mmCIF file of C-alpha atoms and ligand atoms in Angstrom:
data_model
loop_
_atom_site.group_PDB
_atom_site.id
_atom_site.type_symbol
_atom_site.label_atom_id
_atom_site.label_comp_id
_atom_site.label_asym_id
_atom_site.label_seq_id
_atom_site.Cartn_x
_atom_site.Cartn_y
_atom_site.Cartn_z
ATOM 1 C CA MET A 1 9.020 -21.400 -53.808
ATOM 2 C CA ILE A 2 7.743 -20.722 -50.301
ATOM 3 C CA VAL A 3 8.814 -17.511 -48.589
ATOM 4 C CA TYR A 4 8.457 -16.136 -45.084
ATOM 5 C CA LEU A 5 7.011 -12.637 -44.941
ATOM 6 C CA ASN A 6 6.151 -10.930 -41.652
ATOM 7 C CA GLY A 7 5.099 -14.042 -39.785
ATOM 8 C CA GLU A 8 3.512 -15.934 -42.676
ATOM 9 C CA PHE A 9 4.726 -18.710 -44.961
ATOM 10 C CA LEU A 10 3.334 -18.283 -48.467
ATOM 11 C CA PRO A 11 4.207 -18.808 -52.138
ATOM 12 C CA LEU A 12 6.567 -16.181 -53.547
ATOM 13 C CA SER A 13 3.934 -15.180 -56.127
ATOM 14 C CA GLU A 14 1.601 -14.150 -53.289
ATOM 15 C CA ALA A 15 4.139 -12.191 -51.228
ATOM 16 C CA ARG A 16 3.523 -8.415 -51.250
ATOM 17 C CA VAL A 17 5.123 -5.429 -49.535
ATOM 18 C CA PRO A 18 3.743 -1.867 -49.437
ATOM 19 C CA VAL A 19 5.296 0.621 -51.871
ATOM 20 C CA LEU A 20 6.137 2.952 -48.976
ATOM 21 C CA ASP A 21 8.375 0.319 -47.403
ATOM 22 C CA ARG A 22 11.620 2.121 -46.531
ATOM 23 C CA GLY A 23 13.522 -0.736 -48.089
ATOM 24 C CA PHE A 24 11.910 0.085 -51.431
ATOM 25 C CA ILE A 25 12.089 3.886 -51.085
ATOM 26 C CA PHE A 26 15.487 4.332 -49.378
ATOM 27 C CA GLY A 27 17.258 0.976 -49.475
ATOM 28 C CA ASP A 28 16.853 1.237 -45.688
ATOM 29 C CA GLY A 29 17.531 -2.316 -44.578
ATOM 30 C CA VAL A 30 20.039 -5.130 -44.183
ATOM 31 C CA TYR A 31 20.320 -8.710 -45.392
ATOM 32 C CA GLU A 32 22.155 -12.023 -45.168
ATOM 33 C CA VAL A 33 22.812 -14.859 -47.602
ATOM 34 C CA LEU A 34 23.337 -18.295 -46.022
ATOM 35 C CA PRO A 35 24.331 -21.459 -47.829
ATOM 36 C CA VAL A 36 22.486 -24.669 -47.011
ATOM 37 C CA TYR A 37 24.185 -28.003 -47.602
ATOM 38 C CA ALA A 38 22.170 -31.218 -47.393
ATOM 39 C CA GLY A 39 19.348 -29.312 -45.746
ATOM 40 C CA ARG A 40 21.555 -27.792 -43.043
ATOM 41 C CA LEU A 41 22.145 -24.082 -42.597
ATOM 42 C CA PHE A 42 25.878 -23.468 -42.863
ATOM 43 C CA ARG A 43 27.504 -21.239 -40.210
ATOM 44 C CA LEU A 44 24.085 -20.190 -38.953
ATOM 45 C CA GLU A 45 25.305 -18.602 -35.696
ATOM 46 C CA GLU A 46 27.875 -16.498 -37.524
ATOM 47 C CA HIS A 47 25.290 -15.217 -39.997
ATOM 48 C CA LEU A 48 22.834 -14.346 -37.219
ATOM 49 C CA GLN A 49 25.586 -12.551 -35.330
ATOM 50 C CA ARG A 50 26.496 -10.514 -38.420
ATOM 51 C CA LEU A 51 22.798 -9.723 -38.931
ATOM 52 C CA ASN A 52 22.673 -8.402 -35.352
ATOM 53 C CA ASN A 53 25.729 -6.251 -36.008
ATOM 54 C CA SER A 54 24.206 -4.824 -39.203
ATOM 55 C CA LEU A 55 20.887 -4.076 -37.461
ATOM 56 C CA LYS A 56 22.661 -2.387 -34.572
ATOM 57 C CA SER A 57 24.655 -0.243 -36.995
ATOM 58 C CA ILE A 58 21.480 1.022 -38.669
ATOM 59 C CA LYS A 59 19.729 1.566 -35.301
ATOM 60 C CA LEU A 60 17.007 -0.991 -35.955
ATOM 61 C CA ALA A 61 15.997 -3.423 -33.209
ATOM 62 C CA ASN A 62 16.059 -7.064 -34.248
ATOM 63 C CA PRO A 63 12.380 -7.860 -34.891
ATOM 64 C CA LEU A 64 12.776 -11.589 -34.148
ATOM 65 C CA THR A 65 14.330 -13.557 -31.321
ATOM 66 C CA HIS A 66 17.322 -15.775 -32.012
ATOM 67 C CA GLN A 67 15.096 -18.831 -31.655
ATOM 68 C CA ALA A 68 12.457 -17.428 -34.007
ATOM 69 C CA TRP A 69 15.127 -16.781 -36.659
ATOM 70 C CA ILE A 70 16.353 -20.346 -36.392
ATOM 71 C CA GLU A 71 12.843 -21.799 -36.563
ATOM 72 C CA ASN A 72 11.784 -19.654 -39.536
ATOM 73 C CA LEU A 73 15.000 -20.306 -41.450
ATOM 74 C CA GLU A 74 14.759 -24.044 -40.844
ATOM 75 C CA THR A 75 11.108 -24.046 -41.923
ATOM 76 C CA ILE A 76 11.996 -22.262 -45.173
ATOM 77 C CA VAL A 77 14.703 -24.825 -45.910
ATOM 78 C CA VAL A 78 12.299 -27.739 -45.317
ATOM 79 C CA ARG A 79 9.363 -26.134 -47.152
ATOM 80 C CA ASN A 80 11.666 -25.676 -50.163
ATOM 81 C CA ASN A 81 12.707 -29.350 -50.126
ATOM 82 C CA GLY A 82 16.062 -29.278 -48.303
ATOM 83 C CA GLY A 83 19.154 -30.236 -50.272
ATOM 84 C CA ASP A 84 21.593 -27.466 -51.258
ATOM 85 C CA GLN A 85 20.098 -23.988 -51.189
ATOM 86 C CA SER A 86 21.038 -20.394 -50.794
ATOM 87 C CA VAL A 87 18.785 -18.658 -48.298
ATOM 88 C CA TYR A 88 18.249 -14.914 -48.482
ATOM 89 C CA LEU A 89 16.894 -12.925 -45.552
ATOM 90 C CA GLN A 90 16.159 -9.238 -45.412
ATOM 91 C CA VAL A 91 14.979 -6.838 -42.710
ATOM 92 C CA THR A 92 13.881 -3.356 -43.717
ATOM 93 C CA ARG A 93 12.684 -0.469 -41.557
ATOM 94 C CA GLY A 94 9.177 -1.129 -42.858
ATOM 95 C CA PRO A 95 6.518 1.175 -44.316
ATOM 96 C CA ALA A 96 6.383 4.871 -43.360
ATOM 97 C CA LYS A 97 5.571 8.228 -44.984
ATOM 98 C CA ARG A 98 8.583 9.171 -47.087
ATOM 99 C CA ASN A 99 10.967 11.175 -44.939
ATOM 100 C CA HIS A 100 14.728 10.787 -44.622
ATOM 101 C CA ASN A 101 14.332 10.804 -40.870
ATOM 102 C CA PHE A 102 12.847 7.528 -39.715
ATOM 103 C CA PRO A 103 9.993 7.347 -37.178
ATOM 104 C CA GLU A 104 10.727 6.037 -33.667
ATOM 105 C CA GLN A 105 8.016 3.402 -33.893
ATOM 106 C CA VAL A 106 8.375 1.184 -36.954
ATOM 107 C CA VAL A 107 7.164 -2.256 -37.933
ATOM 108 C CA PRO A 108 10.108 -3.808 -39.796
ATOM 109 C CA THR A 109 9.506 -5.945 -42.843
ATOM 110 C CA VAL A 110 11.050 -9.401 -42.563
ATOM 111 C CA LEU A 111 11.501 -11.550 -45.648
ATOM 112 C CA ILE A 112 13.143 -14.962 -45.970
ATOM 113 C CA MET A 113 13.376 -16.724 -49.306
ATOM 114 C CA SER A 114 15.529 -19.418 -50.789
ATOM 115 C CA GLU A 115 16.602 -20.949 -54.081
ATOM 116 C CA PRO A 116 18.420 -24.145 -55.051
ATOM 117 C CA MET A 117 22.193 -23.688 -55.036
ATOM 118 C CA ILE A 118 24.452 -25.308 -57.573
ATOM 119 C CA VAL A 119 28.107 -24.471 -57.065
ATOM 120 C CA ALA A 120 29.889 -25.274 -60.299
ATOM 121 C CA PRO A 121 33.286 -26.902 -59.801
ATOM 122 C CA PRO A 122 35.630 -24.010 -60.670
ATOM 123 C CA SER A 123 38.340 -26.300 -61.953
ATOM 124 C CA SER A 124 39.559 -23.984 -64.673
ATOM 125 C CA GLY A 125 39.533 -20.649 -62.844
ATOM 126 C CA VAL A 126 37.829 -17.332 -63.601
ATOM 127 C CA LYS A 127 38.524 -13.869 -64.898
ATOM 128 C CA ALA A 128 38.322 -10.720 -62.726
ATOM 129 C CA ILE A 129 38.930 -7.027 -63.252
ATOM 130 C CA THR A 130 39.882 -4.185 -60.902
ATOM 131 C CA SER A 131 38.146 -0.871 -60.328
ATOM 132 C CA ALA A 132 38.222 2.030 -57.904
ATOM 133 C CA ASP A 133 36.029 1.340 -54.866
ATOM 134 C CA ILE A 134 33.211 3.839 -55.396
ATOM 135 C CA ARG A 135 31.177 2.606 -52.407
ATOM 136 C CA TRP A 136 30.531 4.369 -49.096
ATOM 137 C CA GLN A 137 32.562 4.076 -45.893
ATOM 138 C CA ARG A 138 30.418 1.517 -44.022
ATOM 139 C CA CYS A 139 30.898 -1.555 -46.160
ATOM 140 C CA ASP A 140 30.946 -3.619 -42.945
ATOM 141 C CA ILE A 141 27.145 -3.212 -42.810
ATOM 142 C CA LYS A 142 25.418 -5.768 -45.032
ATOM 143 C CA SER A 143 23.116 -3.101 -46.448
ATOM 144 C CA ILE A 144 20.468 -3.899 -49.072
ATOM 145 C CA ASP A 145 21.462 -0.661 -50.791
ATOM 146 C CA LEU A 146 23.765 -2.257 -53.344
ATOM 147 C CA LEU A 147 23.683 0.146 -56.286
ATOM 148 C CA ALA A 148 27.457 0.670 -56.326
ATOM 149 C CA ASN A 149 28.052 -3.096 -56.031
ATOM 150 C CA VAL A 150 25.550 -3.744 -58.815
ATOM 151 C CA LEU A 151 27.291 -1.302 -61.160
ATOM 152 C CA LEU A 152 30.726 -2.640 -60.224
ATOM 153 C CA ARG A 153 29.674 -6.230 -60.866
ATOM 154 C CA ARG A 154 28.195 -5.140 -64.188
ATOM 155 C CA GLN A 155 31.560 -3.695 -65.205
ATOM 156 C CA ALA A 156 33.033 -7.195 -64.868
ATOM 157 C CA ILE A 157 30.214 -8.913 -66.752
ATOM 158 C CA GLU A 158 30.525 -6.484 -69.664
ATOM 159 C CA VAL A 159 34.081 -7.659 -70.338
ATOM 160 C CA GLY A 160 33.410 -11.351 -69.761
ATOM 161 C CA ALA A 161 34.766 -11.399 -66.185
ATOM 162 C CA VAL A 162 32.946 -12.682 -63.097
ATOM 163 C CA GLU A 163 33.996 -10.170 -60.453
ATOM 164 C CA THR A 164 35.411 -6.690 -59.899
ATOM 165 C CA ILE A 165 38.124 -6.376 -57.261
ATOM 166 C CA LEU A 166 37.897 -3.006 -55.533
ATOM 167 C CA ILE A 167 40.881 -0.775 -54.849
ATOM 168 C CA ARG A 168 40.747 2.066 -52.317
ATOM 169 C CA GLU A 169 43.709 4.417 -52.037
ATOM 170 C CA GLY A 170 46.076 1.874 -53.530
ATOM 171 C CA TYR A 171 44.899 -1.086 -51.435
ATOM 172 C CA VAL A 172 42.707 -4.092 -52.175
ATOM 173 C CA MET A 173 39.426 -4.104 -50.251
ATOM 174 C CA GLU A 174 37.186 -6.919 -51.537
ATOM 175 C CA GLY A 175 35.112 -7.914 -54.566
ATOM 176 C CA ALA A 176 31.746 -6.390 -55.523
ATOM 177 C CA ALA A 177 30.134 -9.364 -53.717
ATOM 178 C CA SER A 178 33.051 -11.414 -52.365
ATOM 179 C CA ASN A 179 36.180 -11.232 -50.222
ATOM 180 C CA VAL A 180 39.650 -11.464 -51.697
ATOM 181 C CA PHE A 181 42.703 -13.548 -50.821
ATOM 182 C CA VAL A 182 46.102 -13.458 -52.517
ATOM 183 C CA VAL A 183 48.945 -15.931 -52.188
ATOM 184 C CA ASP A 184 52.318 -14.272 -52.018
ATOM 185 C CA ASP A 185 55.434 -16.342 -51.403
ATOM 186 C CA GLY A 186 53.326 -19.287 -50.218
ATOM 187 C CA ILE A 187 51.383 -17.222 -47.680
ATOM 188 C CA ALA A 188 47.643 -16.654 -48.104
ATOM 189 C CA ILE A 189 46.764 -13.055 -47.241
ATOM 190 C CA THR A 190 43.391 -11.318 -46.896
ATOM 191 C CA PRO A 191 42.739 -7.695 -45.904
ATOM 192 C CA PRO A 192 42.003 -7.130 -42.189
ATOM 193 C CA LYS A 193 38.425 -6.393 -41.143
ATOM 194 C CA SER A 194 37.532 -2.709 -41.263
ATOM 195 C CA GLN A 195 34.634 -0.418 -42.124
ATOM 196 C CA PHE A 196 35.655 -0.784 -45.782
ATOM 197 C CA ILE A 197 34.918 -4.501 -46.191
ATOM 198 C CA LEU A 198 32.190 -6.945 -45.326
ATOM 199 C CA PRO A 199 33.380 -9.377 -42.644
ATOM 200 C CA GLY A 200 32.748 -12.415 -44.839
ATOM 201 C CA ILE A 201 31.685 -15.666 -43.191
ATOM 202 C CA THR A 202 33.463 -17.708 -45.892
ATOM 203 C CA ARG A 203 36.594 -15.570 -45.416
ATOM 204 C CA ASP A 204 36.626 -16.343 -41.685
ATOM 205 C CA LEU A 205 36.043 -20.018 -42.342
ATOM 206 C CA MET A 206 38.966 -20.087 -44.784
ATOM 207 C CA LEU A 207 41.292 -18.501 -42.233
ATOM 208 C CA GLU A 208 40.092 -20.953 -39.588
ATOM 209 C CA ALA A 209 40.563 -23.907 -41.963
ATOM 210 C CA MET A 210 44.063 -22.816 -42.980
ATOM 211 C CA LEU A 211 45.125 -22.308 -39.374
ATOM 212 C CA GLY A 212 43.754 -25.758 -38.565
ATOM 213 C CA ALA A 213 45.681 -27.312 -41.458
ATOM 214 C CA GLN A 214 48.818 -25.320 -40.570
ATOM 215 C CA LEU A 215 48.828 -23.563 -43.921
ATOM 216 C CA PRO A 216 50.526 -20.172 -43.672
ATOM 217 C CA CYS A 217 47.976 -17.346 -43.735
ATOM 218 C CA ARG A 218 47.483 -13.894 -42.310
ATOM 219 C CA GLU A 219 45.318 -10.796 -42.299
ATOM 220 C CA ALA A 220 47.239 -7.876 -43.755
ATOM 221 C CA SER A 221 46.767 -4.963 -46.155
ATOM 222 C CA ILE A 222 47.333 -5.894 -49.803
ATOM 223 C CA SER A 223 48.658 -3.195 -52.105
ATOM 224 C CA GLU A 224 47.530 -2.988 -55.694
ATOM 225 C CA ALA A 225 51.071 -3.915 -56.782
ATOM 226 C CA GLN A 226 50.959 -7.000 -54.537
ATOM 227 C CA LEU A 227 47.650 -8.022 -56.097
ATOM 228 C CA ARG A 228 49.084 -7.695 -59.578
ATOM 229 C CA SER A 229 52.147 -9.783 -58.782
ATOM 230 C CA ALA A 230 50.338 -12.396 -56.646
ATOM 231 C CA ASP A 231 50.931 -16.098 -57.359
ATOM 232 C CA GLU A 232 47.272 -16.815 -56.676
ATOM 233 C CA ILE A 233 44.110 -14.772 -56.215
ATOM 234 C CA TRP A 234 40.893 -16.208 -54.754
ATOM 235 C CA LEU A 235 37.392 -14.848 -54.262
ATOM 236 C CA THR A 236 35.272 -16.157 -51.397
ATOM 237 C CA SER A 237 31.535 -15.926 -50.749
ATOM 238 C CA SER A 238 28.663 -17.995 -49.424
ATOM 239 C CA THR A 239 27.343 -18.703 -52.912
ATOM 240 C CA ARG A 240 30.651 -19.088 -54.758
ATOM 241 C CA GLU A 241 32.721 -20.763 -52.046
ATOM 242 C CA ILE A 242 36.378 -20.216 -53.141
ATOM 243 C CA LEU A 243 36.963 -19.217 -56.743
ATOM 244 C CA PRO A 244 40.467 -19.103 -58.193
ATOM 245 C CA VAL A 245 41.131 -16.056 -60.383
ATOM 246 C CA ILE A 246 43.472 -16.870 -63.257
ATOM 247 C CA THR A 247 43.135 -13.665 -65.277
ATOM 248 C CA LEU A 248 43.180 -10.174 -63.776
ATOM 249 C CA ASP A 249 42.580 -7.216 -66.106
ATOM 250 C CA ASP A 250 43.574 -9.430 -69.046
ATOM 251 C CA LYS A 251 46.885 -10.452 -67.461
ATOM 252 C CA THR A 252 47.623 -13.993 -66.398
ATOM 253 C CA VAL A 253 47.715 -14.650 -62.638
ATOM 254 C CA GLY A 254 50.553 -16.962 -61.535
ATOM 255 C CA MET A 255 50.755 -19.989 -63.810
ATOM 256 C CA GLY A 256 47.402 -19.193 -65.446
ATOM 257 C CA LYS A 257 45.638 -22.054 -63.688
ATOM 258 C CA PRO A 258 44.270 -22.635 -60.167
ATOM 259 C CA GLY A 259 47.279 -22.655 -57.835
ATOM 260 C CA PRO A 260 48.488 -25.315 -55.397
ATOM 261 C CA VAL A 261 47.409 -23.443 -52.261
ATOM 262 C CA TRP A 262 43.912 -22.922 -53.680
ATOM 263 C CA THR A 263 43.708 -26.633 -54.514
ATOM 264 C CA GLU A 264 44.534 -27.534 -50.930
ATOM 265 C CA VAL A 265 42.136 -25.033 -49.387
ATOM 266 C CA TRP A 266 39.344 -25.950 -51.799
ATOM 267 C CA GLN A 267 39.735 -29.587 -50.785
ATOM 268 C CA ILE A 268 39.544 -28.684 -47.093
ATOM 269 C CA TYR A 269 36.319 -26.808 -47.784
ATOM 270 C CA GLN A 270 34.846 -29.749 -49.693
ATOM 271 C CA ASP A 271 35.791 -32.149 -46.883
ATOM 272 C CA TYR A 272 34.173 -29.842 -44.362
ATOM 273 C CA LYS A 273 30.941 -29.810 -46.398
ATOM 274 C CA GLN A 274 31.115 -33.568 -46.840
ATOM 275 C CA LYS A 275 31.309 -34.019 -43.073
ATOM 276 C CA LEU A 276 28.159 -31.946 -42.697
ATOM 277 C CA ARG A 277 26.402 -34.057 -45.303
ATOM 278 C CA LYS A 278 27.340 -37.264 -43.488
ATOM 279 C CA ASN A 279 26.166 -35.890 -40.138
ATOM 280 C CA SER A 280 22.855 -34.871 -41.672
ATOM 281 C CA HIS A 281 22.232 -38.490 -42.693
ATOM 282 C CA GLU A 282 22.984 -39.933 -39.275
HETATM 283 N N1 PDD B 301 27.555 -11.422 -50.782
HETATM 284 N N2 PDD B 301 31.781 -8.873 -49.633
HETATM 285 C C1 PDD B 301 30.624 -8.458 -50.174
HETATM 286 C C2 PDD B 301 30.492 -7.036 -50.598
HETATM 287 C C3 PDD B 301 29.560 -9.372 -50.315
HETATM 288 O O1 PDD B 301 28.391 -8.953 -50.833
HETATM 289 C C4 PDD B 301 29.742 -10.727 -49.921
HETATM 290 C C5 PDD B 301 28.667 -11.762 -50.046
HETATM 291 C C6 PDD B 301 30.982 -11.107 -49.378
HETATM 292 C C7 PDD B 301 31.238 -12.514 -48.870
HETATM 293 O O2 PDD B 301 30.611 -12.739 -47.646
HETATM 294 P P1 PDD B 301 30.130 -14.200 -47.204
HETATM 295 O O3 PDD B 301 31.313 -15.072 -47.247
HETATM 296 O O4 PDD B 301 29.619 -14.002 -45.820
HETATM 297 O O5 PDD B 301 29.059 -14.641 -48.177
HETATM 298 C C8 PDD B 301 31.967 -10.157 -49.236
HETATM 299 C C9 PDD B 301 26.395 -12.297 -50.871
HETATM 300 C C10 PDD B 301 26.721 -13.709 -51.215
HETATM 301 C C11 PDD B 301 25.363 -11.659 -51.795
HETATM 302 O O6 PDD B 301 25.249 -10.441 -51.723
HETATM 303 O O7 PDD B 301 24.676 -12.366 -52.524
#
């Protein structure tokens, strides 16, 4: 695997960062995960815009121009043989003497890496659990400091589930690494953007796709009770696309199989990807 590190393309095994990097010491940095289908970066502009927002929120100037990001990301995709990949990029505040206060002048560390992506067809649905949202109050920043998310995801894995859905003050926020939709009375609902959730690129695409297909959907708060009585629950993310949840905390969701609205939306997503694939062969 070839990675980009601070201006160089090199094998992953040769990539090194200093131990005093603030990403390593403080988790002081931000990241993005972008899917690549048929060698093409999916929703690239949206991901770069969210990266800008995250950097601005942590008071770190973007170390690369828009054009340089595009060129480096495209090079990584090609150098790792195109096809379907998930690309990971990370910007940290770089190396500095350990001090909570960061220096004015920093040299950020920029890493881009990628791995092949195989999205399993989720035909039979998955299991999820719920937990209190123990994270901080700026979940809109795509921070590399993911300890709470890591522990929350682990909670799911330990009981044979794939995701933990987070509840804050009686309302659904998102998953440990995904956004959440419910279908209630035929309407797909996802929580509105706020400082408590990551503005997911897949989430936005789903809303856009449903509006385009005239499927009823809206952004609204979802109470815990509404989650538990939902006809359908879906998880969305760049690496998992749209996963139907059929068991929540050991109780069956809806009919206990992927629901009709999910089936329709999943198909729209697949068609959208297929169009990209065709265009990439033109
Ligand atoms: N995570 N919410 C959280 C907390 C996430 O970490 C993610 C994605 C999402 C979905 O966002 P998007 O649709 O833009 O991927 C929501 C990535 C995939 C990760 O950390 O690996």
